[in-house]
Short mmCIF file of C-alpha atoms in Angstrom, two decimals:
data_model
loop_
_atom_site.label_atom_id
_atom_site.label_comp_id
_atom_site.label_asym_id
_atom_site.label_seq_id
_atom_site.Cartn_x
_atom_site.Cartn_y
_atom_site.Cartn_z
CA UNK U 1 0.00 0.00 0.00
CA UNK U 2 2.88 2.44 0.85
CA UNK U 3 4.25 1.81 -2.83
CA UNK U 4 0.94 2.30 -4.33
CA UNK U 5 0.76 5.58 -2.11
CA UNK U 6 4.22 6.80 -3.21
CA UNK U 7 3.66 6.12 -6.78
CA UNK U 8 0.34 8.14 -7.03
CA UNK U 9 2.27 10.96 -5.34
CA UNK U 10 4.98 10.60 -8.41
CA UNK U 11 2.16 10.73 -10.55
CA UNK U 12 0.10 13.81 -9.22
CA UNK U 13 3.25 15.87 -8.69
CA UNK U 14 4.63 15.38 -12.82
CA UNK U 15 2.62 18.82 -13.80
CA UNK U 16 4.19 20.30 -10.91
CA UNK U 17 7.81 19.61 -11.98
CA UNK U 18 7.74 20.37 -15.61
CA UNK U 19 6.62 23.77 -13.84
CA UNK U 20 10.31 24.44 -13.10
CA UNK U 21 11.78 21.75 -14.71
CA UNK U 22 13.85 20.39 -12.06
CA UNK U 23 13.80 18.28 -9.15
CA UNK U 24 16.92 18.25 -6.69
CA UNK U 25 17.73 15.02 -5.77
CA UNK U 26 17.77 15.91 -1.63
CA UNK U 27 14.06 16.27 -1.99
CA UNK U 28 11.59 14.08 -0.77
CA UNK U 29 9.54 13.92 -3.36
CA UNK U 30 11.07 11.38 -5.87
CA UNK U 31 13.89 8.63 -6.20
CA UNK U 32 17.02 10.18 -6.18
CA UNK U 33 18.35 8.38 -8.74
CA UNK U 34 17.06 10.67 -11.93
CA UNK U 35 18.76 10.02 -15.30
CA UNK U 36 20.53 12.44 -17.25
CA UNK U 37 17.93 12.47 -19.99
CA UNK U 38 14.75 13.36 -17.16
CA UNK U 39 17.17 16.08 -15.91
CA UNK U 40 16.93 17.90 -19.66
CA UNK U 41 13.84 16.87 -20.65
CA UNK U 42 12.30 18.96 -17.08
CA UNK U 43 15.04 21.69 -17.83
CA UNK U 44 13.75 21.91 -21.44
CA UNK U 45 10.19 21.76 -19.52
CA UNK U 46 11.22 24.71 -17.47
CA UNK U 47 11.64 26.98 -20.21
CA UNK U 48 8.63 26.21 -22.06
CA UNK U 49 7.26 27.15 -19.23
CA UNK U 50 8.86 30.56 -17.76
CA UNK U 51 9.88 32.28 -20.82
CA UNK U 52 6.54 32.93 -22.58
CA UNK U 53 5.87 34.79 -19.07
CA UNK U 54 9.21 36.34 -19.37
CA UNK U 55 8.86 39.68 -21.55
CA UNK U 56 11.52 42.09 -20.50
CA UNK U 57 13.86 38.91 -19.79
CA UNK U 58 13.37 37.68 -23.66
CA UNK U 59 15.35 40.64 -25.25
CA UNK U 60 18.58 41.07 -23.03
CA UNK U 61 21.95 39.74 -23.79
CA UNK U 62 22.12 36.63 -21.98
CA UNK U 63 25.00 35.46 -20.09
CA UNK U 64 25.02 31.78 -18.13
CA UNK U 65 25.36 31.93 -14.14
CA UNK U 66 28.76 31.34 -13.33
CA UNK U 67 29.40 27.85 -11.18
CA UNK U 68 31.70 27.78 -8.29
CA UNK U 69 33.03 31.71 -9.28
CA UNK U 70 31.20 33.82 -7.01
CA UNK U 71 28.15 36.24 -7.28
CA UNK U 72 29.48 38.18 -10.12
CA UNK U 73 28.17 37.40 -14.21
CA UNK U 74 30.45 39.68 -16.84
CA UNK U 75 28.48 41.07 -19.84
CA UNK U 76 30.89 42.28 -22.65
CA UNK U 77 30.07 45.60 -24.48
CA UNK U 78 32.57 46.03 -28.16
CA UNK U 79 32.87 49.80 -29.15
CA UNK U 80 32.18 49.90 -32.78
CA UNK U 81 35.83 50.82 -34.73
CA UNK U 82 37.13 54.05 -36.05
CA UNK U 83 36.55 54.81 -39.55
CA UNK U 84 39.93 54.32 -41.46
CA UNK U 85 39.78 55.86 -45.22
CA UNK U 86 43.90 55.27 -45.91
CA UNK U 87 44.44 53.55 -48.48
CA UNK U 88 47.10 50.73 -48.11
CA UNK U 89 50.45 51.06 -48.91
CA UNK U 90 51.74 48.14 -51.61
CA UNK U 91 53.79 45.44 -50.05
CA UNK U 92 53.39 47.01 -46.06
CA UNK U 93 51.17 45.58 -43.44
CA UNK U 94 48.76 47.91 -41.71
CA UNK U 95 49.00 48.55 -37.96
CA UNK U 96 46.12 47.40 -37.59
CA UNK U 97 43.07 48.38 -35.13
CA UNK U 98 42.60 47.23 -31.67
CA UNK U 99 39.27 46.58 -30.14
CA UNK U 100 37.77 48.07 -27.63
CA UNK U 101 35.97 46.66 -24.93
CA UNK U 102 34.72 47.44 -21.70
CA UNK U 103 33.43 45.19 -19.03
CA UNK U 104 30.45 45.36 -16.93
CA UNK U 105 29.52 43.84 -14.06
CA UNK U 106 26.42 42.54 -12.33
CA UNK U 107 25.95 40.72 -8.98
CA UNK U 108 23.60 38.06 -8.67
CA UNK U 109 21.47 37.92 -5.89
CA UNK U 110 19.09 35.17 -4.71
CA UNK U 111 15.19 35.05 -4.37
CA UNK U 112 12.30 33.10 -3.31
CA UNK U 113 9.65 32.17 -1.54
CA UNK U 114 7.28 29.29 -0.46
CA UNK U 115 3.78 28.71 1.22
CA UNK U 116 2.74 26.35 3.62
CA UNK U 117 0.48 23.56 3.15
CA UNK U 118 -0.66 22.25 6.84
CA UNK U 119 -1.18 18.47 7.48
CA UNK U 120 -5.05 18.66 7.77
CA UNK U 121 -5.05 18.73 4.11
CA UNK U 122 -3.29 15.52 4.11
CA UNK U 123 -7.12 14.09 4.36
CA UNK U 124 -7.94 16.12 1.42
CA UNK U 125 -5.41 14.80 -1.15
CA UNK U 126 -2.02 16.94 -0.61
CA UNK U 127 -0.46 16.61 -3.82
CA UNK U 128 -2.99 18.16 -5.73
CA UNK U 129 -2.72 21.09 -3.46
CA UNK U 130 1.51 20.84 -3.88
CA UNK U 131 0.88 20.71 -7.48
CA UNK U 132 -1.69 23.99 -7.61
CA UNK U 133 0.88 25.50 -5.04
CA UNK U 134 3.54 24.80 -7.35
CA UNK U 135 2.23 26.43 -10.34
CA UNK U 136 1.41 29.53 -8.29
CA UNK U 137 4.71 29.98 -7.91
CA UNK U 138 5.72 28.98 -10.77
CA UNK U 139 4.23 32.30 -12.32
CA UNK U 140 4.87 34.24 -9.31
CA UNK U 141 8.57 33.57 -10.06
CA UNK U 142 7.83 34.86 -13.86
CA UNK U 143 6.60 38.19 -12.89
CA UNK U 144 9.33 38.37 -10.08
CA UNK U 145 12.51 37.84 -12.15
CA UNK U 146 10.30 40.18 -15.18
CA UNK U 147 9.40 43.29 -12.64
CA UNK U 148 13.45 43.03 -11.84
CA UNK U 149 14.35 43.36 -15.47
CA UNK U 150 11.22 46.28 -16.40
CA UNK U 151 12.38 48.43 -13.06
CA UNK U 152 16.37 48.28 -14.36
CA UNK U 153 15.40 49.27 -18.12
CA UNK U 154 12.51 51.82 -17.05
CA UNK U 155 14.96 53.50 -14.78
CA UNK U 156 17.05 55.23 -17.58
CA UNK U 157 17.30 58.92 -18.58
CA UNK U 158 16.36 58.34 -22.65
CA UNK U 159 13.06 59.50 -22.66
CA UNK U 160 10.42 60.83 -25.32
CA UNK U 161 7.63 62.58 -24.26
CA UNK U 162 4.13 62.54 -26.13
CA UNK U 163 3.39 66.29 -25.38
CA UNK U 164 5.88 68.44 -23.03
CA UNK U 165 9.21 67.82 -21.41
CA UNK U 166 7.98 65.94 -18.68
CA UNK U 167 5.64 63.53 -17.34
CA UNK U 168 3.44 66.07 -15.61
CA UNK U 169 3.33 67.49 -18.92
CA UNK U 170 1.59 64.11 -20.44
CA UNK U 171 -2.25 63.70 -20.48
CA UNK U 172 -4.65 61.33 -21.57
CA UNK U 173 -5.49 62.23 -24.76
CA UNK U 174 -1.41 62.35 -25.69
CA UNK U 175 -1.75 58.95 -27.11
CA UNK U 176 1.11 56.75 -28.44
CA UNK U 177 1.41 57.48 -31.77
CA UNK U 178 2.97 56.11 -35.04
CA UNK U 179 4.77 59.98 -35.38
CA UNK U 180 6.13 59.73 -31.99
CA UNK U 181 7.68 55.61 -32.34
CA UNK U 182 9.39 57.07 -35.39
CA UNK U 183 10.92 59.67 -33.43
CA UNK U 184 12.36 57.39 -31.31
CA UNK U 185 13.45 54.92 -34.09
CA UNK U 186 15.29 57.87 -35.51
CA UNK U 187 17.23 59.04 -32.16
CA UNK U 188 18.19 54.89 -32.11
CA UNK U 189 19.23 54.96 -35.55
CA UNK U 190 21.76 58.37 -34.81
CA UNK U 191 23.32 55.89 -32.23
CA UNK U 192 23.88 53.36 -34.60
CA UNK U 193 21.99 51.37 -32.41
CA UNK U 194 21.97 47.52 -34.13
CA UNK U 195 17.91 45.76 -34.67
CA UNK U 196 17.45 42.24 -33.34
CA UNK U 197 18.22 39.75 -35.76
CA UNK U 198 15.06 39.90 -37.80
CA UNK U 199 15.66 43.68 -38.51
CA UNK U 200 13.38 44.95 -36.00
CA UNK U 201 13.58 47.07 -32.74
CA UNK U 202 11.58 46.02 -29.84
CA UNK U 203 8.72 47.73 -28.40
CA UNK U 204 6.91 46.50 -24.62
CA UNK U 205 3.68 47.82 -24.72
CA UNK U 206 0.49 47.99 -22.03
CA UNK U 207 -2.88 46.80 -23.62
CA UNK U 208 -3.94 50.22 -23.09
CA UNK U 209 -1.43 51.90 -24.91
CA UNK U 210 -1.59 49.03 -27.41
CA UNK U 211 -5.33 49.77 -27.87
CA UNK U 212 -4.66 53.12 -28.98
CA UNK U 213 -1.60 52.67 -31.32
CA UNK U 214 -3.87 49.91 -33.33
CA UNK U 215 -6.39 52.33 -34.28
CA UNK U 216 -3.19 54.69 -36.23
CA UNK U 217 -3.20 53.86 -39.60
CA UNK U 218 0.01 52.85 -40.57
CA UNK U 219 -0.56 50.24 -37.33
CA UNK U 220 -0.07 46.61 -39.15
CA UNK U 221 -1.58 44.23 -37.01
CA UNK U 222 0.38 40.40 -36.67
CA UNK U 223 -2.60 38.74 -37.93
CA UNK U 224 -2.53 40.14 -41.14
CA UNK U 225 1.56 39.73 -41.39
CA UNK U 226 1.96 36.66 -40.16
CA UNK U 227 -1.11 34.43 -39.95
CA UNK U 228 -1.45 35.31 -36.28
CA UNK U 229 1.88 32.49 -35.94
CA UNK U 230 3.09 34.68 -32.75
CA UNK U 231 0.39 35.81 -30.81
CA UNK U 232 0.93 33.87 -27.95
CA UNK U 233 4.30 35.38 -27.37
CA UNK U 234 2.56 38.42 -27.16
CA UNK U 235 3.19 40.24 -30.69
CA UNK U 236 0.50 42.17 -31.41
CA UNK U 237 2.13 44.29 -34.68
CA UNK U 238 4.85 46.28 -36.16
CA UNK U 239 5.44 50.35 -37.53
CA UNK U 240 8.23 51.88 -38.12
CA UNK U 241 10.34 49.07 -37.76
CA UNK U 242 9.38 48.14 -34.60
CA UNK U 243 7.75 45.07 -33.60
CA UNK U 244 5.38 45.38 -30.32
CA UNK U 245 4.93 43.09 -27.44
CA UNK U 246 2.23 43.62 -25.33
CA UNK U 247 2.85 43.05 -21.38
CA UNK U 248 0.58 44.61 -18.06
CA UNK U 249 4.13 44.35 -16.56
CA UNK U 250 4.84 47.62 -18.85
CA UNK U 251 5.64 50.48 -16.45
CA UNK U 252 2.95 52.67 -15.81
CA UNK U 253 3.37 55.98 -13.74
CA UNK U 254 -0.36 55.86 -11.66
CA UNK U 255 -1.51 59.57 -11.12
CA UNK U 256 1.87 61.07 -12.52
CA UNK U 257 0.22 62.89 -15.56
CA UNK U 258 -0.88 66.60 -16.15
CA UNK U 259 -4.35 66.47 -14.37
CA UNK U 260 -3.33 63.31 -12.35
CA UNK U 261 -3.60 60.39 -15.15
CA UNK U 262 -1.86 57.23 -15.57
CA UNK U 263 1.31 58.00 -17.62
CA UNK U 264 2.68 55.15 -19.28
CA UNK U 265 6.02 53.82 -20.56
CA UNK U 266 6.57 51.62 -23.88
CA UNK U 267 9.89 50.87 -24.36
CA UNK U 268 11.69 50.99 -27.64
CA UNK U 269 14.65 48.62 -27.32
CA UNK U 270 17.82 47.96 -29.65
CA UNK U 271 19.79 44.93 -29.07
CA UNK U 272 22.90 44.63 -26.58
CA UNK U 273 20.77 46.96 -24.45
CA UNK U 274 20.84 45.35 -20.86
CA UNK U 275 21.91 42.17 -19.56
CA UNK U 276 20.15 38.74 -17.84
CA UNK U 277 21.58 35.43 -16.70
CA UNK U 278 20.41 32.59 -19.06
CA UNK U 279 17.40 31.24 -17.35
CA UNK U 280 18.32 27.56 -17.72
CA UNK U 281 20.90 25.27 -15.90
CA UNK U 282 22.48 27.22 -12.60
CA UNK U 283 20.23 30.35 -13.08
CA UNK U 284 17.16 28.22 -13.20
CA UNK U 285 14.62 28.61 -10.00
CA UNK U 286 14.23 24.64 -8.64
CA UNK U 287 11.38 23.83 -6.81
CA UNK U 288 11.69 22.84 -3.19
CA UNK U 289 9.27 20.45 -1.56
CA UNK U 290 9.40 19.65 2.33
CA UNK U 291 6.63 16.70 3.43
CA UNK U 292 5.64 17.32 6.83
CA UNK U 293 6.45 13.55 7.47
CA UNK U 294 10.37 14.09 6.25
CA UNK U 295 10.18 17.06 8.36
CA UNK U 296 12.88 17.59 11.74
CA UNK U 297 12.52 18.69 15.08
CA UNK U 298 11.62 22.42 14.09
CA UNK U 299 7.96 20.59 13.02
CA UNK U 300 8.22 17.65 15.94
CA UNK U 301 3.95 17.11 15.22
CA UNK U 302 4.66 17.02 11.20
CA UNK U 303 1.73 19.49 10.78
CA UNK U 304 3.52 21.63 7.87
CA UNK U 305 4.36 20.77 4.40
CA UNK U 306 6.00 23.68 2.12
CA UNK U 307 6.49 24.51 -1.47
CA UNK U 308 8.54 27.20 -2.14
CA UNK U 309 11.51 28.06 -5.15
CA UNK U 310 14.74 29.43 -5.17
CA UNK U 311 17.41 30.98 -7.78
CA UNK U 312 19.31 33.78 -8.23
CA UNK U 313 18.63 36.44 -11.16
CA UNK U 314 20.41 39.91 -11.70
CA UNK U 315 19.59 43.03 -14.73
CA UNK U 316 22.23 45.20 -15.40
CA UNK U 317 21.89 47.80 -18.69
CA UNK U 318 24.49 47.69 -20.66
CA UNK U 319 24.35 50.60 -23.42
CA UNK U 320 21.85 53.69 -22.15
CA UNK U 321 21.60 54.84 -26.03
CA UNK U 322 20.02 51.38 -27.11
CA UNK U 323 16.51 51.82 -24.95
CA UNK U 324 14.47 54.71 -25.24
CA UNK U 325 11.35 55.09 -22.85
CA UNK U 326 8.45 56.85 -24.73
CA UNK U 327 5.83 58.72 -21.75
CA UNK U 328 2.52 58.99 -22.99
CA UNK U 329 -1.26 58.83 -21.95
CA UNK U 330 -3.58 55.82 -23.01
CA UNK U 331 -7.70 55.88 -23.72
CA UNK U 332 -9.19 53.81 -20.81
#
């Protein structure tokens, strides 16, 4: 009966691990003994998982969490090289240019949290509850490591204004506009600030904002460029050479504007802009499960179970020029 027991418990928890993709093998929650090919298959789990929830994460330069070399991650930033117009000279080698690079560093620090599950709902069926628990935060972990990222790349000094010079200068009926996005594509371009790989800039957008730029009509909407393929990472459309995402983790200013409106923030981002640790192997937040059976003399009447997560996560921007917040009011 206990095996039975145990393996309906294996059973009830597998949603709960391909929710973060990783189960340490000091929990008591399965066999110890996990293969190599589980461990990647819930790794490869985990990211299906956090990084459609992970919007400001997705467009950072992504450097892997350093094992065994302290709290520190290195993001590399190349100047771009000096325009040479000398012709050569026949039969002599060039000196030759040097690269520049500069160095910047981030510390990593380490978050979490967990809930407690008391015994008494041992007579109710606990996994389920581990599993719901799990989930929870699961996505609470999503919108903790994304509000990390949107507070770093919302806190810079590039900033476009839809009416004014300031954000109690912005009201509600200064909309986001398709004259206003090209503005700030044209300050990026000055910079010689580089598109992701597809050509485009990136653009984080509220709903509300988003609801105002699709009525402009040079607005193209995904579904008729692309057969709606990427809606559910959140592309809505593209103008001026900007694709948007749409995110309620977008920063919005509450009671900041001209006769105390909402001001919000879209970001127009280049790549190389800021910095994130890869979200897979040692950055990855593992789930931690603690039966109140397993449990030690801190819980001598094994009347608490927890659920909780742990990793560690840092944002660091890298290149001021290459983000651009654009202030403006939204229709609600």
């Amino acid at each position: 009966m206990k095996k039975f027991t145990r393996l309906l418990r294996n059973i009830l928890l597998f949603p709960m691990m391909l929710a973060f993709g990783a189960v340490d093998a000091n929990m008591n929650t399965l066999d110890g003994n996990m293969s190599g090919d589980n461990k990647k298959f819930y790794e490869k789990a985990l990211l299906e998982r956090l990084l459609p929830n992970l919007v400001f994460c997705k467009y950072g330069q992504k450097r892997p969490v350093p094992k065994n070399e302290g709290d520190t991650i290195n993001f590399r930033r190349f100047e771009s090289l000096p325009v040479n117009t000398d012709a050569l000279t026949e039969g002599i080698t060039p000196p030759g240019t040097a690269l520049s690079m500069s160095t910047v560093e981030a510390k990593l620090k380490q978050y979490g949290d967990y809930s407690v599950i008391t015994d008494k709902l041992d007579q109710m069926g606990i996994d389920p509850v581990i599993t719901e628990a799990s989930e929870l935060h699961g996505e609470a972990a999503a919108l903790k490591y994304d509000t990390i990222v949107r507070n770093v790349v919302a806190d810079g000094s590039n900033v476009f204004y839809a009416a004014g010079t300031g954000r109690e200068e912005v009201g509600a009926a200064n909309i986001l506009d398709s004259a206003t996005i090209k503005k700030a594509v044209r300050a990026l371009k000055r910079q010689n600030v580089k598109p992701f790989e597809d050509g485009f800039y990136i653009g984080i957008i509220h709903p509300d904002a988003a609801y105002d730029i699709q009525e402009d009509q040079l607005w193209q909407d995904i579904s008729k460029y692309n057969g709606g393929a990427n809606i559910v990472n959140g592309e809505v459309g593209k103008i001026h050479k900007v694709k948007f995402v749409e995110s309620t983790n977008a920063p919005v200013f509450e009671g900041a504007g001209a006769n105390g409106e909402d001001v919000y923030g879209t970001m127009i981002i280049g790549r190389d802009a800021y910095g994130v640790p890869e979200l897979e192997g040692e950055g990855a937040p593992r789930i931690i499960i603690k039966y109140a059976k397993d449990s030690d003399s801190s819980d001598p009447l094994e009347q608490r179970n927890t659920v909780g997560y742990k990793g560690c996560f840092t944002a660091v921007r890298l290149n001021e020029l290459a983000m651009i917040r654009v202030e403006h009011g939204a229709t609600v």
